[in-house]
């Protein structure tokens, strides 16, 4: 039996007017956050293993009336506490996670605090106000100064806009650029997370959590200070007009001169600095989840994770059927039949089921009989999810959720928000809360990273904000998706789950990829696609390909269908950002291990000695075939019974390859 102890040391606020330097150190004493405060500055720095990883970085909040919280603020009092407890984490990569930190609170004004935490794998800070009257925040300063030249791995904003204001509209989808810190483009915003490899050898990931009713942070290379990334925030929209994709978006035409309205006492988002000595630690951090606000749902038993038969990526491309495929009843009945036959929990009706250009989710195209499809799906043990454009959902949210919940729809995939200003982050929480009221799940697309929302509202089961497999429908041949895949677990996935939409059955070896919109393919091997179900955190996971293609690949389909989407335990066995990763995940008494590589072939030794209490097992391995370097669809399947787990099997990965392994205790 494990005994969990929570120790909270809440010191009384003590006068600290004369003090200028304040520190808080992680429970293992490896990480230290330091605040230097005097009449001219309010700076945060961080060190790890005795090395400076973040230099003195000015922090402040600037109010619209000119008040500055931070520099020139006298620290009036301090408070300290320590926490070490296990918290439940439903619908996450582990069933529970350890929350272990030391915390420092600085009273910097009569009604303002700054809270700083030190974890074993990083530091975080946030501003807190007790001000009771409404006010506006003109800006927030976070000038992140790094100790000398470093390497940055950054997702630049993919907007074509030349001004910063134009770049606030973005889908938060791009591959990563690896550049020296001194050469980061000063005219392009970067969205979070991003990673800086500092001179000490540590990797420093910058992100945020508890992002509620406040704009998300971008980073921009400072034009004056060397080795500095400056925070930037989208101002509150002043005027918006309907437009954009199929008239489903709201386009900002004018902005206010402030970034947020505040209506009373509140805590602001956590600014998060993950510090990792090794890449496996970076990929395994739970800081984003831990810093998210606790769940606002008393009961999560109704939230059903699972896999989804998806229509859009494969362009409704069925063959061998006696009807013309598309957005119609016969096509969706075929998807439902496929899902039912393979134990897949959901089918999604993506864009096209509602009348186009109306931004009205109560208008269904005549080719679709939704009540009939719901009844048919229910008879087959399958749930239906509906795609919803942002404006159509936002303007009629309560009515839409009530209507479709009563009909039997299980949730929504909302899309094309394409901003993370205060209005959109507020929408995300309102959408989650309203959907939960009607026992509905939500998958956010066309939006930024999760930033703790999935802890606060566990019915939000996935997020896009990733350069996912959909890009392979149109991306140029020069696009390197394989390398991107082995960077995502160390960067984007640190923010939370991602709807990458894996599962392609047409797999292109290096040099063979071509964009084909209605019959797309993936880069890399078949087994890479299988492994991604263990690589990526994704409580709601798509099967992106057509049922016709899956029916021709029964072994691959069966393996995907049997893979869990939430886990009791996750470990990262071996990893190097941009090259390879091998996580192991436990569901009940079974272990699932996946591995992927970049374009470099590898022989990976998989050490199974970490699995306790199992003397022998059945091991199923899906591995790249002997000719997978020429034909990405080539694979082998081996099943070994009575295997001894003290051994360390070696698996060969082709260029762009992968493997997937299932370990089942003997006698089960």
XYZ file of C-alpha atoms in Angstrom:
668
model
C 0.000 0.000 0.000
C 1.235 3.443 -0.835
C 0.545 6.206 1.614
C 0.238 9.717 0.254
C 1.021 12.582 2.553
C 0.211 16.207 1.837
C 2.238 18.722 3.782
C 1.194 22.356 3.579
C 3.310 24.897 5.378
C 1.387 28.124 5.139
C 3.540 30.773 6.747
C 1.892 33.919 7.980
C 2.613 36.884 5.823
C 5.717 38.485 7.264
C 6.869 42.022 6.687
C 9.697 42.052 4.175
C 10.093 45.678 3.216
C 13.870 45.671 3.375
C 14.447 42.446 1.464
C 15.346 42.698 -2.232
C 16.155 39.130 -3.221
C 13.755 36.237 -2.726
C 14.293 32.595 -3.630
C 12.305 29.387 -3.785
C 13.948 26.026 -4.398
C 12.497 22.783 -5.739
C 11.846 19.847 -3.371
C 14.940 18.046 -4.680
C 17.021 21.266 -4.347
C 18.094 21.160 -8.013
C 16.010 24.056 -9.323
C 15.913 27.578 -7.899
C 13.770 30.551 -8.865
C 14.975 33.985 -7.762
C 13.059 37.259 -7.664
C 15.117 40.469 -7.510
C 12.941 43.407 -6.535
C 13.803 47.038 -5.894
C 12.673 50.479 -6.986
C 13.719 49.898 -10.588
C 13.132 46.229 -11.278
C 11.163 43.089 -10.660
C 13.146 40.278 -12.260
C 12.792 36.499 -12.316
C 15.790 34.241 -12.891
C 16.134 30.470 -12.696
C 18.993 28.049 -12.201
C 19.297 24.275 -12.339
C 22.124 22.059 -11.134
C 24.095 25.166 -10.232
C 23.847 26.685 -13.727
C 21.894 29.761 -14.779
C 19.214 28.758 -17.314
C 17.160 31.962 -17.321
C 18.825 35.303 -16.687
C 17.173 38.176 -14.793
C 13.937 38.644 -16.714
C 11.727 41.709 -16.090
C 8.112 40.952 -15.201
C 5.224 43.376 -14.849
C 1.552 44.013 -15.368
C 0.640 47.453 -16.678
C -2.861 48.747 -16.002
C -4.737 51.105 -18.300
C -4.550 53.879 -15.718
C -0.740 53.748 -15.861
C -0.203 51.721 -12.684
C 2.694 49.273 -12.998
C 2.638 46.087 -10.918
C 6.185 44.822 -10.506
C 9.008 47.369 -10.923
C 8.982 50.053 -8.226
C 6.609 47.958 -6.147
C 7.813 47.441 -2.576
C 7.527 43.809 -1.477
C 5.407 44.197 1.650
C 5.182 40.619 2.819
C 6.075 37.046 1.875
C 4.463 33.657 2.321
C 5.687 30.111 1.780
C 4.123 26.701 1.379
C 5.131 23.234 0.291
C 2.898 20.605 -1.310
C 3.458 16.920 -1.950
C 0.367 14.977 -2.905
C -1.081 12.718 -5.559
C -3.966 14.110 -7.586
C -6.402 12.138 -9.747
C -5.968 12.788 -13.445
C -8.815 11.184 -15.378
C -8.557 11.086 -19.156
C -4.836 11.802 -18.996
C -1.584 9.946 -19.690
C -1.627 8.601 -16.103
C -4.480 7.879 -13.713
C -2.843 10.043 -11.059
C 0.092 12.428 -10.981
C 2.318 13.707 -8.218
C 2.011 17.400 -7.373
C 5.214 18.305 -5.541
C 6.428 21.896 -5.291
C 7.624 24.696 -3.039
C 5.874 28.044 -3.394
C 6.706 31.654 -2.608
C 4.092 34.428 -2.475
C 5.172 38.068 -2.640
C 2.758 40.837 -1.656
C 3.840 43.504 -4.174
C 0.970 45.962 -3.702
C -2.039 46.402 -1.453
C -4.160 44.145 -3.627
C -1.590 42.348 -5.816
C 0.545 39.234 -5.273
C 3.096 37.395 -7.358
C 3.214 33.634 -6.761
C 6.317 31.640 -7.742
C 6.606 27.849 -7.690
C 9.625 25.605 -7.970
C 9.077 22.055 -9.182
C 11.770 19.429 -9.649
C 11.437 19.986 -13.397
C 10.909 23.724 -13.628
C 9.488 26.972 -12.283
C 6.252 28.880 -12.771
C 4.869 32.242 -11.739
C 1.570 34.091 -11.887
C 0.088 37.433 -10.890
C -2.921 37.500 -8.541
C -5.218 40.450 -7.873
C -7.710 41.046 -5.075
C -8.928 44.296 -6.659
C -12.722 44.330 -6.466
C -13.611 46.913 -9.112
C -13.372 46.294 -12.882
C -10.249 47.489 -14.674
C -8.244 46.897 -17.859
C -4.747 45.513 -18.343
C -2.907 47.513 -20.973
C -0.034 45.031 -21.254
C 1.944 42.349 -19.493
C 5.730 42.266 -19.632
C 7.791 39.106 -19.665
C 11.252 39.684 -21.111
C 12.870 36.258 -21.029
C 16.623 36.765 -21.021
C 18.723 33.698 -21.643
C 22.361 33.357 -20.524
C 24.166 33.778 -23.821
C 23.770 32.265 -27.252
C 21.406 29.326 -27.401
C 19.479 27.230 -29.878
C 15.733 27.828 -30.223
C 13.212 25.353 -31.559
C 10.221 27.494 -32.382
C 6.886 27.236 -34.174
C 6.672 30.544 -35.984
C 3.232 31.941 -36.550
C 1.999 30.583 -39.891
C 0.025 33.722 -40.738
C 0.923 35.574 -43.918
C 0.364 38.892 -42.158
C 3.307 41.261 -42.154
C 2.231 43.228 -39.071
C 1.971 41.839 -35.569
C -1.717 42.672 -35.487
C -2.305 40.583 -38.601
C -0.362 37.688 -37.072
C -2.730 37.418 -34.131
C -5.014 35.502 -36.474
C -3.461 32.064 -36.855
C -4.358 28.383 -36.795
C -1.425 27.560 -34.461
C -0.138 24.994 -36.926
C 3.430 24.998 -38.204
C 6.520 22.860 -38.299
C 9.470 23.797 -36.077
C 12.374 26.033 -37.033
C 15.693 25.425 -35.278
C 17.798 28.579 -35.181
C 20.380 30.334 -32.976
C 18.711 32.596 -30.432
C 20.409 35.608 -31.976
C 18.863 34.785 -35.357
C 15.213 34.379 -34.353
C 13.082 36.339 -36.840
C 12.244 39.685 -35.201
C 9.232 40.175 -37.415
C 7.455 36.902 -36.712
C 5.553 35.904 -33.627
C 6.191 32.467 -32.174
C 3.368 30.633 -30.477
C 3.868 28.397 -27.463
C 5.338 26.073 -26.451
C 8.886 26.570 -27.685
C 12.222 25.178 -26.469
C 15.540 26.915 -25.858
C 18.711 24.837 -25.451
C 20.856 26.994 -23.153
C 24.674 26.929 -22.800
C 24.564 24.701 -19.683
C 23.083 21.894 -21.766
C 19.616 22.161 -20.230
C 16.528 22.451 -22.362
C 14.132 25.200 -21.303
C 10.537 24.991 -22.492
C 8.332 28.073 -22.245
C 4.560 27.729 -22.054
C 1.586 28.648 -19.883
C -1.287 27.044 -18.012
C -4.622 28.055 -16.456
C -5.213 30.220 -19.535
C -8.747 31.362 -18.735
C -10.382 34.588 -19.911
C -6.999 36.089 -20.764
C -5.015 36.277 -24.010
C -2.460 33.600 -24.800
C 1.199 34.531 -24.859
C 3.228 34.858 -28.045
C 6.989 35.393 -28.006
C 8.960 37.786 -30.194
C 12.712 38.277 -30.457
C 13.652 41.519 -28.718
C 14.981 44.100 -31.182
C 17.396 45.625 -28.631
C 18.251 43.147 -25.890
C 20.378 40.208 -27.109
C 19.307 36.644 -26.334
C 15.884 37.853 -25.209
C 12.375 36.733 -26.111
C 9.666 39.262 -25.334
C 6.061 38.357 -24.509
C 3.369 39.710 -26.794
C -0.413 39.539 -26.399
C -3.321 40.200 -28.736
C -5.387 43.196 -27.571
C -9.086 42.695 -26.965
C -11.113 42.912 -30.198
C -13.139 46.109 -30.399
C -15.061 45.345 -33.573
C -15.501 42.040 -35.399
C -17.272 41.018 -38.587
C -18.488 37.638 -39.727
C -16.358 36.125 -42.471
C -13.423 33.788 -43.033
C -13.822 30.093 -43.815
C -17.358 29.532 -45.118
C -18.490 32.572 -43.145
C -17.959 30.638 -39.904
C -15.416 32.938 -38.300
C -15.373 36.328 -36.631
C -12.668 38.570 -38.066
C -11.265 41.366 -35.935
C -11.329 44.721 -37.708
C -10.280 46.935 -34.785
C -8.705 46.288 -31.388
C -8.815 48.022 -28.026
C -5.709 49.552 -26.470
C -5.673 46.921 -23.720
C -5.198 43.137 -23.666
C -7.753 42.127 -21.019
C -10.775 43.286 -19.076
C -10.799 42.259 -15.425
C -14.037 42.232 -13.483
C -12.854 41.474 -9.969
C -10.435 39.372 -7.919
C -8.748 36.659 -9.918
C -5.578 34.716 -10.586
C -3.914 35.176 -13.950
C -2.338 32.426 -16.080
C 0.753 30.594 -14.924
C 3.894 31.370 -16.944
C 5.707 28.060 -17.071
C 9.421 27.323 -17.519
C 10.170 23.599 -17.791
C 13.850 22.811 -17.200
C 15.180 19.436 -18.313
C 18.649 17.929 -18.193
C 17.622 15.155 -20.546
C 15.045 14.895 -23.289
C 13.085 12.088 -21.637
C 12.375 14.353 -18.649
C 11.111 17.071 -20.985
C 8.716 14.689 -22.717
C 7.480 13.272 -19.393
C 6.747 16.515 -17.535
C 3.244 17.003 -16.137
C 3.661 20.693 -15.279
C 0.944 21.985 -17.611
C -1.632 19.621 -16.131
C -0.521 20.301 -12.548
C -0.769 24.065 -13.017
C -4.251 23.864 -14.547
C -7.153 24.683 -12.284
C -8.777 21.634 -10.638
C -11.734 19.956 -12.297
C -15.037 21.790 -12.093
C -16.942 18.568 -12.674
C -17.982 16.530 -9.663
C -18.807 13.546 -11.849
C -16.698 12.533 -14.856
C -18.042 9.005 -15.195
C -20.153 9.975 -18.214
C -17.122 11.166 -20.220
C -16.235 8.393 -22.621
C -12.855 8.529 -24.352
C -12.160 6.396 -27.368
C -11.445 6.232 -31.060
C -13.276 7.864 -33.925
C -13.923 6.758 -37.493
C -13.296 10.017 -39.334
C -14.644 11.028 -42.725
C -12.910 14.243 -43.793
C -9.257 13.208 -44.209
C -10.142 10.343 -46.513
C -12.717 12.500 -48.338
C -15.587 10.034 -47.763
C -13.678 7.782 -50.190
C -15.360 4.384 -49.950
C -15.058 1.806 -52.712
C -17.012 -1.339 -53.477
C -20.299 0.102 -52.239
C -23.530 0.354 -54.293
C -24.039 4.097 -53.661
C -22.285 7.345 -54.396
C -20.295 8.341 -51.361
C -20.326 11.748 -49.737
C -22.255 13.569 -47.055
C -25.322 11.348 -47.079
C -27.082 8.715 -44.993
C -25.702 5.675 -46.816
C -22.104 6.829 -46.400
C -22.469 7.469 -42.692
C -24.243 4.177 -42.132
C -21.214 2.509 -43.720
C -18.866 4.376 -41.343
C -21.085 3.369 -38.418
C -21.028 -0.273 -39.547
C -17.234 -0.149 -39.745
C -16.921 1.405 -36.302
C -19.290 -1.122 -34.764
C -17.537 -4.107 -36.346
C -14.177 -2.978 -34.962
C -15.155 -1.765 -31.511
C -14.600 1.902 -32.358
C -16.559 4.159 -30.053
C -17.468 7.089 -32.318
C -18.098 8.347 -35.826
C -17.714 12.031 -36.564
C -19.749 13.967 -39.098
C -17.267 16.598 -40.173
C -17.952 19.776 -42.123
C -20.819 19.399 -44.578
C -23.703 18.067 -42.497
C -25.020 21.592 -41.779
C -26.119 23.918 -44.594
C -23.090 25.779 -45.926
C -22.609 29.541 -45.511
C -25.454 29.853 -43.013
C -23.474 29.600 -39.768
C -26.551 27.937 -38.338
C -26.195 24.493 -36.765
C -29.961 24.008 -36.709
C -30.051 23.800 -40.516
C -29.162 20.263 -41.631
C -28.570 19.403 -45.300
C -31.424 17.361 -46.841
C -29.089 14.429 -47.595
C -28.712 13.798 -43.859
C -31.374 12.425 -41.499
C -29.672 13.006 -38.169
C -32.285 11.412 -35.851
C -32.247 8.278 -38.021
C -28.430 8.137 -37.994
C -28.330 8.620 -34.222
C -30.791 5.758 -33.740
C -28.856 3.573 -36.182
C -25.551 4.322 -34.490
C -27.038 3.696 -31.051
C -28.305 0.296 -32.188
C -24.724 -0.510 -33.197
C -23.140 0.742 -29.966
C -21.562 3.776 -31.673
C -21.785 7.447 -30.677
C -21.960 10.367 -33.128
C -19.980 13.617 -32.887
C -20.760 16.733 -34.943
C -18.325 19.246 -36.427
C -19.240 22.862 -35.625
C -17.833 26.103 -36.974
C -16.890 28.629 -34.288
C -19.405 31.406 -34.950
C -22.294 29.050 -35.535
C -21.591 27.346 -32.216
C -20.850 30.471 -30.196
C -23.902 32.472 -31.151
C -26.380 29.728 -30.265
C -24.379 27.570 -27.852
C -27.011 26.758 -25.234
C -29.730 25.933 -27.734
C -27.400 23.854 -29.921
C -26.090 21.801 -27.008
C -29.570 21.223 -25.587
C -31.073 20.256 -28.952
C -28.396 17.824 -30.025
C -27.938 16.319 -26.592
C -31.654 15.550 -26.536
C -31.241 13.955 -29.971
C -28.446 11.691 -28.697
C -25.358 13.397 -30.170
C -22.350 12.792 -27.903
C -20.288 15.917 -28.538
C -18.866 18.560 -30.850
C -15.674 19.248 -32.730
C -15.527 23.056 -32.800
C -13.296 24.675 -35.394
C -11.830 27.849 -36.874
C -11.467 30.034 -33.813
C -7.983 30.930 -35.147
C -7.188 33.341 -32.289
C -6.309 33.148 -28.618
C -7.230 36.673 -27.529
C -9.366 37.127 -24.431
C -12.642 36.603 -26.296
C -11.537 33.224 -27.641
C -10.026 31.856 -24.430
C -13.263 32.844 -22.703
C -15.212 31.056 -25.450
C -13.210 27.871 -24.847
C -14.238 27.748 -21.194
C -17.853 28.697 -21.911
C -18.064 26.021 -24.592
C -16.606 23.416 -22.236
C -18.981 24.360 -19.426
C -22.078 24.475 -21.619
C -21.259 21.144 -23.259
C -20.663 19.564 -19.854
C -24.072 20.804 -18.688
C -25.563 18.509 -21.339
C -23.070 15.634 -20.844
C -21.296 16.328 -24.131
C -17.610 16.076 -25.010
C -15.641 18.703 -26.949
C -12.709 18.485 -29.366
C -11.268 21.949 -30.083
C -9.805 22.531 -33.546
C -8.528 25.736 -35.114
C -7.292 26.843 -31.719
C -4.169 27.091 -29.600
C -2.627 24.651 -27.135
C -4.702 23.203 -24.221
C -2.956 25.198 -21.423
C -4.666 23.385 -18.534
C -8.224 23.474 -19.870
C -8.408 19.670 -20.050
C -7.819 19.414 -16.294
C -10.429 22.045 -15.451
C -13.032 20.664 -17.860
C -12.207 16.976 -18.489
C -15.011 16.741 -21.058
C -12.648 18.645 -23.380
C -11.013 15.503 -24.667
C -8.707 16.843 -27.352
C -7.201 19.868 -29.068
C -5.639 20.593 -32.392
C -3.002 23.332 -32.306
C -0.696 20.896 -34.073
C 0.643 20.470 -37.605
C -1.273 17.245 -37.939
C -1.705 14.587 -40.569
C -4.391 16.630 -42.327
C -1.515 18.648 -43.783
C -0.518 15.655 -45.890
C -3.558 16.251 -48.085
C -1.907 19.335 -49.560
C 1.597 19.941 -48.138
C 4.496 20.310 -50.563
C 6.844 17.347 -51.046
C 9.535 19.282 -49.180
C 7.499 19.182 -45.948
C 9.298 16.996 -43.401
C 6.539 15.464 -41.310
C 8.769 12.663 -40.059
C 11.141 15.031 -38.270
C 8.208 17.053 -36.957
C 6.726 13.904 -35.397
C 9.847 13.328 -33.270
C 9.736 16.899 -31.984
C 6.062 17.117 -31.017
C 6.319 14.967 -27.833
C 8.969 17.336 -26.450
C 7.231 20.606 -27.346
C 3.553 20.762 -28.296
C 2.577 17.691 -26.284
C 3.965 19.244 -23.103
C 0.967 21.590 -23.323
C -1.532 18.728 -23.374
C -3.320 16.257 -25.657
C -3.351 16.732 -29.409
C -5.609 15.686 -32.260
C -2.934 14.739 -34.783
C -5.383 12.382 -36.590
C -3.080 9.422 -37.258
C -3.883 6.039 -38.792
C -2.999 6.313 -42.500
C -2.845 3.029 -44.409
C -1.055 4.496 -47.460
C 2.494 5.097 -46.236
C 5.240 6.761 -48.247
C 8.898 5.843 -47.810
C 11.366 8.695 -48.155
C 11.036 10.385 -51.535
C 7.692 8.751 -52.362
C 5.284 11.214 -50.741
C 2.919 13.227 -52.937
C 0.003 15.410 -51.782
C -3.273 13.903 -53.027
C -6.303 15.613 -51.539
C -8.914 12.877 -51.966
C -6.607 9.864 -51.515
C -3.912 11.060 -49.106
C -0.883 9.305 -47.695
C 1.443 9.686 -44.711
C 5.206 10.120 -44.645
C 7.130 7.251 -43.111
C 6.139 3.661 -42.539
C 2.952 1.819 -41.624
C 4.326 0.910 -38.217
C 5.088 4.558 -37.555
C 1.372 5.229 -37.878
C 0.602 2.412 -35.455
C 3.202 3.667 -32.986
C 1.693 7.166 -32.970
C -1.262 5.795 -31.015
C 1.221 5.249 -28.157
C 3.412 8.298 -28.864
C 0.740 11.002 -28.753
C -1.557 11.844 -25.828
C -5.019 11.739 -27.314
C -8.076 10.663 -25.258
C -10.189 11.015 -28.409
C -8.184 9.550 -31.277
C -9.047 9.540 -34.959
C -8.773 6.707 -37.421
C -8.117 9.018 -40.327
C -8.305 6.597 -43.237
C -11.269 5.197 -45.102
C -13.054 2.037 -43.916
C -12.293 0.556 -47.350
C -8.548 0.866 -46.739
C -8.825 -0.496 -43.213
C -10.790 -3.508 -44.445
C -7.821 -4.428 -46.653
C -5.461 -4.181 -43.658
C -7.095 -6.312 -40.955
C -3.947 -6.764 -38.815
C -3.179 -3.056 -38.645
C -6.837 -2.208 -38.087
C -7.186 -4.728 -35.270
C -4.076 -3.372 -33.567
C -5.302 0.225 -33.746
C -8.788 -0.715 -32.589
C -7.418 -2.528 -29.547
C -5.155 0.337 -28.422
C -6.415 2.321 -25.394
C -6.653 6.123 -25.573
C -6.202 6.879 -21.858
C -3.659 5.263 -19.591
C -2.985 4.271 -16.004
C 0.725 4.992 -16.271
C 3.138 6.498 -18.783
C 6.940 6.314 -18.843
C 9.437 7.610 -21.389
C 12.029 4.853 -21.796
C 14.387 6.591 -24.209
C 14.242 9.825 -26.151
C 16.193 12.441 -28.062
C 14.313 15.422 -29.406
C 14.221 15.490 -33.177
C 15.595 11.959 -33.484
C 13.554 9.306 -31.651
C 11.269 8.562 -28.717
C 10.097 5.363 -26.998
C 7.299 5.733 -24.432
C 5.709 2.869 -22.507
C 2.107 3.067 -21.369
C 0.120 0.829 -19.047
C -3.597 0.096 -19.224
C -4.629 -2.284 -16.467
C -2.037 -5.063 -16.476
C -1.082 -4.601 -20.131
C 1.839 -2.531 -21.391
C 1.966 -0.828 -24.754
C 5.281 0.447 -26.118
C 5.721 2.537 -29.254
C 8.815 3.898 -30.902
C 9.475 6.208 -33.842
C 12.624 7.525 -35.487
C 13.493 10.352 -37.828
C 14.793 9.537 -41.303
C 17.729 7.673 -39.729
C 17.268 3.885 -39.503
C 17.859 2.528 -35.993
C 18.112 -0.725 -34.096
C 16.360 -0.046 -30.805
C 16.883 -2.249 -27.785
C 13.722 -2.204 -25.682
C 14.561 -2.851 -22.029
C 11.522 -4.534 -20.450
C 13.019 -4.904 -16.989
C 10.967 -1.940 -15.707
C 7.780 -4.032 -15.826
C 7.241 -5.477 -12.344
C 5.549 -8.657 -11.284
C 5.256 -10.388 -14.678
C 7.403 -13.475 -15.189
C 6.147 -14.311 -18.654
C 3.857 -12.707 -21.187
C 2.534 -12.715 -24.717
C 4.336 -10.062 -26.744
C 2.862 -8.818 -30.015
C 5.181 -6.694 -32.133
C 4.295 -4.712 -35.252
C 7.605 -3.763 -36.860
C 8.907 -2.308 -40.101
C 9.334 -4.939 -42.794
C 12.600 -5.745 -44.543
C 11.649 -3.474 -47.435
C 9.937 -0.673 -45.525
C 12.736 1.677 -46.614
C 11.384 1.297 -50.182
C 7.682 0.715 -49.509
C 6.372 2.249 -46.306
C 3.476 -0.213 -46.153
C 5.813 -3.162 -45.547
C 5.614 -4.513 -42.008
C 5.884 -7.725 -39.996
C 3.785 -9.022 -37.122
C 5.177 -11.437 -34.578
C 3.482 -12.931 -31.537
C 5.616 -14.594 -28.859
C 3.975 -16.528 -26.018
C 5.696 -17.310 -22.740
C 8.233 -14.521 -23.290
C 10.515 -13.656 -20.357
C 10.460 -9.938 -19.591
C 14.018 -9.875 -18.330
C 15.132 -9.856 -21.945
C 15.675 -6.720 -24.040
C 14.397 -7.355 -27.571
C 15.895 -5.345 -30.415
C 13.596 -3.873 -33.047
C 14.774 -2.464 -36.371
C 13.258 0.836 -37.468
C 13.458 1.807 -41.135
C 14.008 5.444 -42.162
C 10.881 7.262 -40.995
C 9.914 4.059 -39.243
C 8.407 2.854 -36.030
C 7.278 -0.113 -34.016
C 4.355 -0.917 -31.749
C 4.427 -3.553 -29.008
C 1.721 -5.012 -26.797
C 2.660 -6.985 -23.685
C -0.028 -9.112 -22.054
C 0.689 -11.128 -18.874
C 0.510 -14.898 -19.341
C -2.769 -16.438 -18.339
C -4.785 -13.319 -18.964
